[in-house]
Short mmCIF file of C-alpha atoms and ligand atoms in Angstrom, two decimals:
data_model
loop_
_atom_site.label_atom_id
_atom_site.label_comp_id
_atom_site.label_asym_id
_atom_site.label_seq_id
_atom_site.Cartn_x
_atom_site.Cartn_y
_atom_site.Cartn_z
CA UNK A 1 0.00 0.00 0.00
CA UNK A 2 1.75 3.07 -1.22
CA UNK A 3 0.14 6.24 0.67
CA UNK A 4 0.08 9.57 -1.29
CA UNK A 5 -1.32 13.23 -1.08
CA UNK A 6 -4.54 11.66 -3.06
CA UNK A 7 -5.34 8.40 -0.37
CA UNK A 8 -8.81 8.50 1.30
CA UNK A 9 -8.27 7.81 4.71
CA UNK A 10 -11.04 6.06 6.60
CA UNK A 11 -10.38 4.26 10.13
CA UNK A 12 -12.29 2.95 12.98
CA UNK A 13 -13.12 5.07 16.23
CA UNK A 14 -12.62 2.94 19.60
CA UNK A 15 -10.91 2.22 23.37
CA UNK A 16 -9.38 -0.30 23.36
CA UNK A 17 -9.14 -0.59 19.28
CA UNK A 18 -5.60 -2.34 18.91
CA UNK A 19 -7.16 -6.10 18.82
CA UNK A 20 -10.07 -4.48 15.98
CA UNK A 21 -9.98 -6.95 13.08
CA UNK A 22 -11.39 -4.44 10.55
CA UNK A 23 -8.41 -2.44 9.52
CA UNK A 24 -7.04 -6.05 8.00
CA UNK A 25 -9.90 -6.35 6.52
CA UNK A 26 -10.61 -3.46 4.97
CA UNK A 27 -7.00 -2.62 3.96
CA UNK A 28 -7.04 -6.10 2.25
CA UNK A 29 -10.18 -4.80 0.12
CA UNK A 30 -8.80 -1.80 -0.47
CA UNK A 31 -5.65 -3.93 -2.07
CA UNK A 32 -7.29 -6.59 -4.04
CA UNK A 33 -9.46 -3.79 -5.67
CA UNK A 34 -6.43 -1.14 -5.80
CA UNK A 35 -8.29 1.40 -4.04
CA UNK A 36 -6.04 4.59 -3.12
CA UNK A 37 -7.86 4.37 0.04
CA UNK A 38 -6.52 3.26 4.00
CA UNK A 39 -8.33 2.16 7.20
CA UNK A 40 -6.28 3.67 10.51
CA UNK A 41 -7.54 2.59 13.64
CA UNK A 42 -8.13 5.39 16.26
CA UNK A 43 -7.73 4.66 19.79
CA UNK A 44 -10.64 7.75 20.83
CA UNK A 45 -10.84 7.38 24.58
CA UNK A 46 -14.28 7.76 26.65
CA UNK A 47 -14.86 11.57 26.98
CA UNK A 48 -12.79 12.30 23.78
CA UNK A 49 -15.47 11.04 20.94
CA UNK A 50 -16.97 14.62 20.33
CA UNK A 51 -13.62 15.79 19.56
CA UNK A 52 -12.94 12.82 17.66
CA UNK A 53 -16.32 13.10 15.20
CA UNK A 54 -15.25 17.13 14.46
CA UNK A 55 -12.08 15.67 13.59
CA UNK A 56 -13.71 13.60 10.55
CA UNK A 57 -14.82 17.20 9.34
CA UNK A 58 -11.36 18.55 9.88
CA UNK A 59 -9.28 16.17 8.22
CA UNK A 60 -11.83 15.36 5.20
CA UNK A 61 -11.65 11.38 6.52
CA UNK A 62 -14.03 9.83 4.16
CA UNK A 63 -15.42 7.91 7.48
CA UNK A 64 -14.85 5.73 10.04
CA UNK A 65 -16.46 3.13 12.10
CA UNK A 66 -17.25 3.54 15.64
CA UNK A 67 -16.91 0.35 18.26
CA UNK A 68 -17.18 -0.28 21.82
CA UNK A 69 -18.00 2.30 24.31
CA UNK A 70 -18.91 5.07 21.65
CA UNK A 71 -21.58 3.32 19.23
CA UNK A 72 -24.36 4.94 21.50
CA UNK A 73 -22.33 8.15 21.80
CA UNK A 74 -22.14 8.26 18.11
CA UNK A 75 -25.61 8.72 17.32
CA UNK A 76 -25.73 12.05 19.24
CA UNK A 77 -22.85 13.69 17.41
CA UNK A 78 -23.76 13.16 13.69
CA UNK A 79 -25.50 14.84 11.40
CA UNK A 80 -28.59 12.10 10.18
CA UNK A 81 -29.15 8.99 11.11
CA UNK A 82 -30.20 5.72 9.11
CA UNK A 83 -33.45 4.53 9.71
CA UNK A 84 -31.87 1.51 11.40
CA UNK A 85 -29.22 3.86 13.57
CA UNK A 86 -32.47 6.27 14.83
CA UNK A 87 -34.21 3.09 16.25
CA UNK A 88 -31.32 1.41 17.85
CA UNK A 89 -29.94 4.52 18.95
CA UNK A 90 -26.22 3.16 17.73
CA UNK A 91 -23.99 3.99 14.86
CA UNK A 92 -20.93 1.52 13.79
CA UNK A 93 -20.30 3.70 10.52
CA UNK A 94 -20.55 7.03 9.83
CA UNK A 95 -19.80 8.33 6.07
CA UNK A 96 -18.85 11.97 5.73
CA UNK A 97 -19.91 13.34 2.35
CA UNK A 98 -18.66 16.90 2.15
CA UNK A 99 -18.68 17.37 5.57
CA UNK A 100 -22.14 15.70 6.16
CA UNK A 101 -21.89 13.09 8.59
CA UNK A 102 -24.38 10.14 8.38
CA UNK A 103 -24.45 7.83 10.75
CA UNK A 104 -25.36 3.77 10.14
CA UNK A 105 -25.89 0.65 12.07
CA UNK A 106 -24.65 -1.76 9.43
CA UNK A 107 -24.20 -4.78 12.58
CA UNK A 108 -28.13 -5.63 12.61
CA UNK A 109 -28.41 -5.09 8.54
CA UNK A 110 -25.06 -7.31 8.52
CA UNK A 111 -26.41 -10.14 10.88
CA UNK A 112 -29.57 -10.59 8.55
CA UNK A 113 -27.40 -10.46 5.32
CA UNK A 114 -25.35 -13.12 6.58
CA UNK A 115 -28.36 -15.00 8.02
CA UNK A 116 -29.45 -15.27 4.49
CA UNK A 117 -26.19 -15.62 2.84
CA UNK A 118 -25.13 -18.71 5.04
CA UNK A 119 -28.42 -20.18 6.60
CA UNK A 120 -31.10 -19.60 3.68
CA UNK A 121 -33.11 -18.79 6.98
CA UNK A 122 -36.69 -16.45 5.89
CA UNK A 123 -36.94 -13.84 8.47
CA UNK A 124 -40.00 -13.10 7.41
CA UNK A 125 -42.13 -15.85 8.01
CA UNK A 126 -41.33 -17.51 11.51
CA UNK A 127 -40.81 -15.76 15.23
CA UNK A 128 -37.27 -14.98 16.30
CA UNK A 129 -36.15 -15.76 19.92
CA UNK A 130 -33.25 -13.04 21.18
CA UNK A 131 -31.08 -14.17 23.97
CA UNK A 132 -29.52 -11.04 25.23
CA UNK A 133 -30.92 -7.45 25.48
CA UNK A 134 -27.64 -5.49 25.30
CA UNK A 135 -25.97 -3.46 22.17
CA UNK A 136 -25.47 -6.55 20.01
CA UNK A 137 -29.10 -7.47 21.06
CA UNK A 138 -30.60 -4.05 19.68
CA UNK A 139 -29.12 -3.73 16.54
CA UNK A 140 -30.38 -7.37 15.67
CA UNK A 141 -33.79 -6.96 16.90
CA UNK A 142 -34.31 -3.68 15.36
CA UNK A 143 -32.75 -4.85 11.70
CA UNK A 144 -34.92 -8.33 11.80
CA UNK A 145 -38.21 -6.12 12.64
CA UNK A 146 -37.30 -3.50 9.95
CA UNK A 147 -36.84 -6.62 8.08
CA UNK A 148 -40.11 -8.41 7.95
CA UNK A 149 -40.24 -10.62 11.40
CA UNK A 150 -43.50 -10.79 12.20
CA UNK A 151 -42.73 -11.64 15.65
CA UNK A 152 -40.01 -11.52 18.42
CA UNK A 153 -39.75 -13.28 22.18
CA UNK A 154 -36.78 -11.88 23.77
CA UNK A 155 -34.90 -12.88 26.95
CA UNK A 156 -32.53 -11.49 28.98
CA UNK A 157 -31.10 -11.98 32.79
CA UNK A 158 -31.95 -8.34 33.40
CA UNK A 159 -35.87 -8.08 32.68
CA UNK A 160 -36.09 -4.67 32.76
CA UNK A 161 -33.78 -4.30 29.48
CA UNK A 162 -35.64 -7.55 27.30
CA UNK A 163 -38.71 -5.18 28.41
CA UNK A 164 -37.69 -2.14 27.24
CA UNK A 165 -36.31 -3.44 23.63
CA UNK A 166 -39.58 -5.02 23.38
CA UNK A 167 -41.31 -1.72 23.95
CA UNK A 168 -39.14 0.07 21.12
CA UNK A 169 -39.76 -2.81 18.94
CA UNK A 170 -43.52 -3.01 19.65
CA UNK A 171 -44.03 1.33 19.39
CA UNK A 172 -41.77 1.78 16.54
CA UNK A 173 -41.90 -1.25 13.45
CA UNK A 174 -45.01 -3.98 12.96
CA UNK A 175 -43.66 -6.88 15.01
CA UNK A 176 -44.59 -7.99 17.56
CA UNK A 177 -42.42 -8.31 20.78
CA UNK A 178 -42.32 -9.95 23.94
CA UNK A 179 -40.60 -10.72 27.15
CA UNK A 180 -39.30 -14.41 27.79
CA UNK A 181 -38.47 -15.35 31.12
CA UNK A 182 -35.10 -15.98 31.84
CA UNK A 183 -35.05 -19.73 32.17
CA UNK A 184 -33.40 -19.90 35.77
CA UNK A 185 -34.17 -21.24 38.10
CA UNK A 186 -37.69 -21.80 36.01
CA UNK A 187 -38.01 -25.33 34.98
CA UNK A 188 -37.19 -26.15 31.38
CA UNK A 189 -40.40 -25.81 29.17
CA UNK A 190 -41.80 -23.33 31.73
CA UNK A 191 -42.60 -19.48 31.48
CA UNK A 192 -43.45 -19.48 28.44
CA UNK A 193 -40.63 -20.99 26.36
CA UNK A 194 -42.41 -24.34 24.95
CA UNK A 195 -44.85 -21.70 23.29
CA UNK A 196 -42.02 -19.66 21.38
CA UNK A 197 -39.87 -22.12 20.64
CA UNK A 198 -42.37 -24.42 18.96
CA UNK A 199 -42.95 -21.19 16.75
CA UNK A 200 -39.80 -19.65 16.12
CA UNK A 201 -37.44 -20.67 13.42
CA UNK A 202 -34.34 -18.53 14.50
CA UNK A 203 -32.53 -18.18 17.90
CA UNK A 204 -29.98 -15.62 18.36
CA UNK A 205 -27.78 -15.59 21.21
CA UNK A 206 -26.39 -12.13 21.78
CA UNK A 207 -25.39 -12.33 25.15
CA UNK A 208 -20.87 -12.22 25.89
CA UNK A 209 -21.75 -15.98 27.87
CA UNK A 210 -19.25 -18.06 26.05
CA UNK A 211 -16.55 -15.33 25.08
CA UNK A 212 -12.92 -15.68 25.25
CA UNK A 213 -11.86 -16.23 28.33
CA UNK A 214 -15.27 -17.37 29.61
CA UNK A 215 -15.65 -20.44 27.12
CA UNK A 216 -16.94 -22.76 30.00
CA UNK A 217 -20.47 -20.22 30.04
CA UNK A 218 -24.09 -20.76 27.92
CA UNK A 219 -27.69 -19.48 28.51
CA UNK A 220 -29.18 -21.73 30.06
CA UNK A 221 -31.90 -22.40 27.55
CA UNK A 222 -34.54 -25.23 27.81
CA UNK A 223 -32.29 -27.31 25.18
CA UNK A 224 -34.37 -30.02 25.08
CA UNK A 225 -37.10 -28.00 23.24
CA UNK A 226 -34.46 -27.44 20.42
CA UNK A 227 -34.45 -29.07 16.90
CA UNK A 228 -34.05 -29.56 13.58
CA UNK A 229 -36.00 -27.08 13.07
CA UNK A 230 -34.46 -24.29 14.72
CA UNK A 231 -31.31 -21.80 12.99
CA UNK A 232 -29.62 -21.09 15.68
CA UNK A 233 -26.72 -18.03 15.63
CA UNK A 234 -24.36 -17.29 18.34
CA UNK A 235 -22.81 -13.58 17.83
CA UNK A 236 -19.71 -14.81 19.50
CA UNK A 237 -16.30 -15.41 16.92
CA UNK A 238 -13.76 -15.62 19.78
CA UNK A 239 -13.93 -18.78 19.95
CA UNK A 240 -15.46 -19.66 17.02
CA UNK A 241 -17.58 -22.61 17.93
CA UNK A 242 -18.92 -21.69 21.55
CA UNK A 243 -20.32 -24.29 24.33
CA UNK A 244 -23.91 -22.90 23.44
CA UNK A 245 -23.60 -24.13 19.58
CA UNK A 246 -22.13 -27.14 20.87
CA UNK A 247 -25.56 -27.79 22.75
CA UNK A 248 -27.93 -26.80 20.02
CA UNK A 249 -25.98 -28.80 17.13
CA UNK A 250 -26.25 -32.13 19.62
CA UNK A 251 -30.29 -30.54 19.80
CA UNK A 252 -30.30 -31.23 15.98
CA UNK A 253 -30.27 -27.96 14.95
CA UNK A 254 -27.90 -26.09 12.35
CA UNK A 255 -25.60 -23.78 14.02
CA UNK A 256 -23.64 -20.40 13.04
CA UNK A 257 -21.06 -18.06 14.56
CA UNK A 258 -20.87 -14.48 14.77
CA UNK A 259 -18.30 -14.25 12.01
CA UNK A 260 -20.94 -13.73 9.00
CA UNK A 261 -22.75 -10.37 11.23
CA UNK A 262 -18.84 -9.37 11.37
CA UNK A 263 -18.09 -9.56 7.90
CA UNK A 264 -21.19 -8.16 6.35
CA UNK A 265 -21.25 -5.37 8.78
CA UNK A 266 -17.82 -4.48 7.13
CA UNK A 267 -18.94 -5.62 3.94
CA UNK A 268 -21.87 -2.65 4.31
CA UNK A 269 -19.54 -0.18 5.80
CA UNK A 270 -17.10 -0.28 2.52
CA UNK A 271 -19.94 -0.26 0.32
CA UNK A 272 -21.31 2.70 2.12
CA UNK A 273 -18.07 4.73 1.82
CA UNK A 274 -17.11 3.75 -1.92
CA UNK A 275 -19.93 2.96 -3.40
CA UNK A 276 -18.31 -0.14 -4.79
CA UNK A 277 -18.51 -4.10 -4.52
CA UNK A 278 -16.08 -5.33 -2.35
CA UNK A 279 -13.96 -8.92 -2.85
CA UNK A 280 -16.10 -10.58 0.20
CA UNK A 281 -13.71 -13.86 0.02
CA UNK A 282 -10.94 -11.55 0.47
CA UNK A 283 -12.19 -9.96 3.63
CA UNK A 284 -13.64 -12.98 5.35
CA UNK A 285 -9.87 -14.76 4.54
CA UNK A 286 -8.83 -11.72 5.74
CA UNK A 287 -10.76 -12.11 9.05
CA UNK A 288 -9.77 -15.72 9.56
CA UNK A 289 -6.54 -14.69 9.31
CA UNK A 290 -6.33 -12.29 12.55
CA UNK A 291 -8.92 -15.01 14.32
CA UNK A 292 -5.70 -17.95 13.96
CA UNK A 293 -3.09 -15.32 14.81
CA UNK A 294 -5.14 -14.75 18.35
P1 LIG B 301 -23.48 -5.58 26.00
O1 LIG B 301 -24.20 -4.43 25.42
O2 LIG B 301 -22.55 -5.38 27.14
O3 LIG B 301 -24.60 -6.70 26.41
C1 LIG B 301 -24.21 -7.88 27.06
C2 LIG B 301 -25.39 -8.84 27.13
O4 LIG B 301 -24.92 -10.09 27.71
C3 LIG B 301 -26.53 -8.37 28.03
O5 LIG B 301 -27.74 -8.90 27.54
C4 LIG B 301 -26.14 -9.01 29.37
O6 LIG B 301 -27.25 -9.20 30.24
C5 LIG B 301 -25.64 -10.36 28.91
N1 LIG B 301 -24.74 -11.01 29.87
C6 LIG B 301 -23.41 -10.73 30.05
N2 LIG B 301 -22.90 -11.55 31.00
C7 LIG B 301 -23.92 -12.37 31.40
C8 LIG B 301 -24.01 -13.43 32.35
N3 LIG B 301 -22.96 -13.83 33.08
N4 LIG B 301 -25.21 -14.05 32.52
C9 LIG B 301 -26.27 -13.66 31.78
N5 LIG B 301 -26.25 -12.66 30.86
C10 LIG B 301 -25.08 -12.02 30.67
O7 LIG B 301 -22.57 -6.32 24.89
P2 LIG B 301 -22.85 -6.38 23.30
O8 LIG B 301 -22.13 -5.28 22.63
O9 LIG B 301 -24.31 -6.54 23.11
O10 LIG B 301 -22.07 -7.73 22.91
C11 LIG B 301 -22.59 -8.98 23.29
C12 LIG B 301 -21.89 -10.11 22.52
O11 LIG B 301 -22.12 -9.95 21.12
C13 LIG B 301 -20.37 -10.15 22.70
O12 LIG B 301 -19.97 -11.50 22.82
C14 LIG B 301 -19.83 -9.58 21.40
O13 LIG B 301 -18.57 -10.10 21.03
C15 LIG B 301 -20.90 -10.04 20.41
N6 LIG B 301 -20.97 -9.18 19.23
C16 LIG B 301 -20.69 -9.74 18.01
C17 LIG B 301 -20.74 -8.96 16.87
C18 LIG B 301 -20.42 -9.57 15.54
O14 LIG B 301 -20.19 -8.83 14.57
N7 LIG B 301 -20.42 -10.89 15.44
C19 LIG B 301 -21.08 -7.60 16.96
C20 LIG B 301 -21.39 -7.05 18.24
C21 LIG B 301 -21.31 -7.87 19.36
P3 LIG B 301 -27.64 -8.06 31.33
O15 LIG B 301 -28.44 -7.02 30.57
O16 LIG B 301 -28.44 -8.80 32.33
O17 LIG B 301 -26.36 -7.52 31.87
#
């Protein structure tokens, strides 16, 4: 990569950023299509994103994407929001177009891509069950409801929070949301959870049980209602097959990782900024790379 007076700089906004994945795969985009074009990452510490989004203006980056602890942040300090970024109140990309900054949520619009590209699943047609109620959670509910779910059951340890995603859900899109008991100590079946797992057709599990270094954790679903039937995706990537997909695949149903929402969310991101196709082989490869150098 030769960087010259021309290069579009573009980078990722985040604390801690130095373990981000994207700039490989980005800059290995950028390279396969010979784009004059570079992805920086930006270590932007709590109390120093406002500062950092004026900076987009002020050095004519062509955008960035924003990670952990500013997505929410972000959403405050642009100038419009995507449909998808207004309901989730989170941005992960913003795009500056002549010093208009637009902020995205391309994670929930990437999980459904790659729910399609790898599973075949219809979103459309069966109720989802969200495990989880936290960032990760959001952006997935809101993009599946945007996205033609007719219905939703989600579950979280902390009620309050599956509540109040079902409330923006249910006020805000035309499916229909609602709370799931978390399954401990109720006994399997109970609460609720034979009902919407004999309907639904996906199961996401956004929750960080399962994680690097907490590989030993799971939800503690009612596994025994699993089956064939059931697509189930775990967000997690590190490690890439967690104890929870373990436990569904010996349920009978087909399992995914988190790896697809990753790409695709990048996949959006560089489509947003250059209008162009990228090489999506090249970026996943690029993103199995950094997962075996871990
Ligand atoms: P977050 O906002 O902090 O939410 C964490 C969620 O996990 C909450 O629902 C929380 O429940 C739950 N949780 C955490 N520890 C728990 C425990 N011991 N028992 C029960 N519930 C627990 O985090 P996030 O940004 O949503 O990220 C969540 C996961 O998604 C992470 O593993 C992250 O790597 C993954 N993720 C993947 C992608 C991708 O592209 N594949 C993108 C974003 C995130 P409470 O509300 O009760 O605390």
């Amino acid at each position: 990569m030769e960087i010259s007076g021309k290069t579009s700089v573009c980078g990722i906004f985040g604390y801690p950023v130095e373990h981000s994945f994207s700039p490989a795969m980005h800059n290995a985009a950028f390279k396969e299509m010979s784009l004059d074009w570079a992805y920086v990452p930006f270590a932007v510490k709590p109390g120093g994103l406002a500062g950092a989004v004026r900076s987009i203006r002020n050095l004519n980056l062509t955008g960035v994407n924003v990670t952990v602890p500013h997505k929410q942040a972000a959403a405050g300090l642009v100038d419009r929001l995507s449909p998808a970024a207004r309901l989730s109140g989170a941005v992960n990309t913003i795009v500056n177009r002549g010093g208009v900054l637009t902020g995205h949520n391309t994670d929930g619009l990437g999980f459904v891509r790659s729910l399609e590209e790898e599973s075949g699943a219809e979103i459309n047609s069966v109720p989802a069950v969200i495990i989880g109620a936290g960032g990760a959670a959001r952006a997935v509910a809101v993009a599946l409801a945007l996205n033609g779910a007719p219905a939703m059951f989600i579950v979280n340890r902390t009620a309050e929070r599956a509540a109040g995603l079902c409330e923006l859900i249910n006020n805000n899109t035309g499916c229909r949301a609602s709370v799931l008991g978390w399954p401990e100590p109720y006994p399997p079946g109970g609460d609720g959870w034979a009902e919407a797992l004999g309907s639904a057709g996906l199961v996401v599990q956004t929750t960080s049980m399962g994680m690097h270094p907490n590989t030993g954790q799971f939800p503690p679903v009612p596994f025994n209602l699993l089956n064939k039937g059931h697509v189930v995706v775990d967000l997690i990537y590190n490690p890439g097959r967690t104890a929870f997909m373990n436990m569904c695949e010996a349920a009978g149903c087909r399992v995914y990782n988190g790896i697809g929402m990753l790409l695709h969310q990048g996949v959006m991101a560089f489509e947003l900024w250059t209008g162009r196709t990228p090489p999506v082989d090249v970026m996943r490869a690029a993103l199995y790379r950094c997962l075996e150098a871990r």
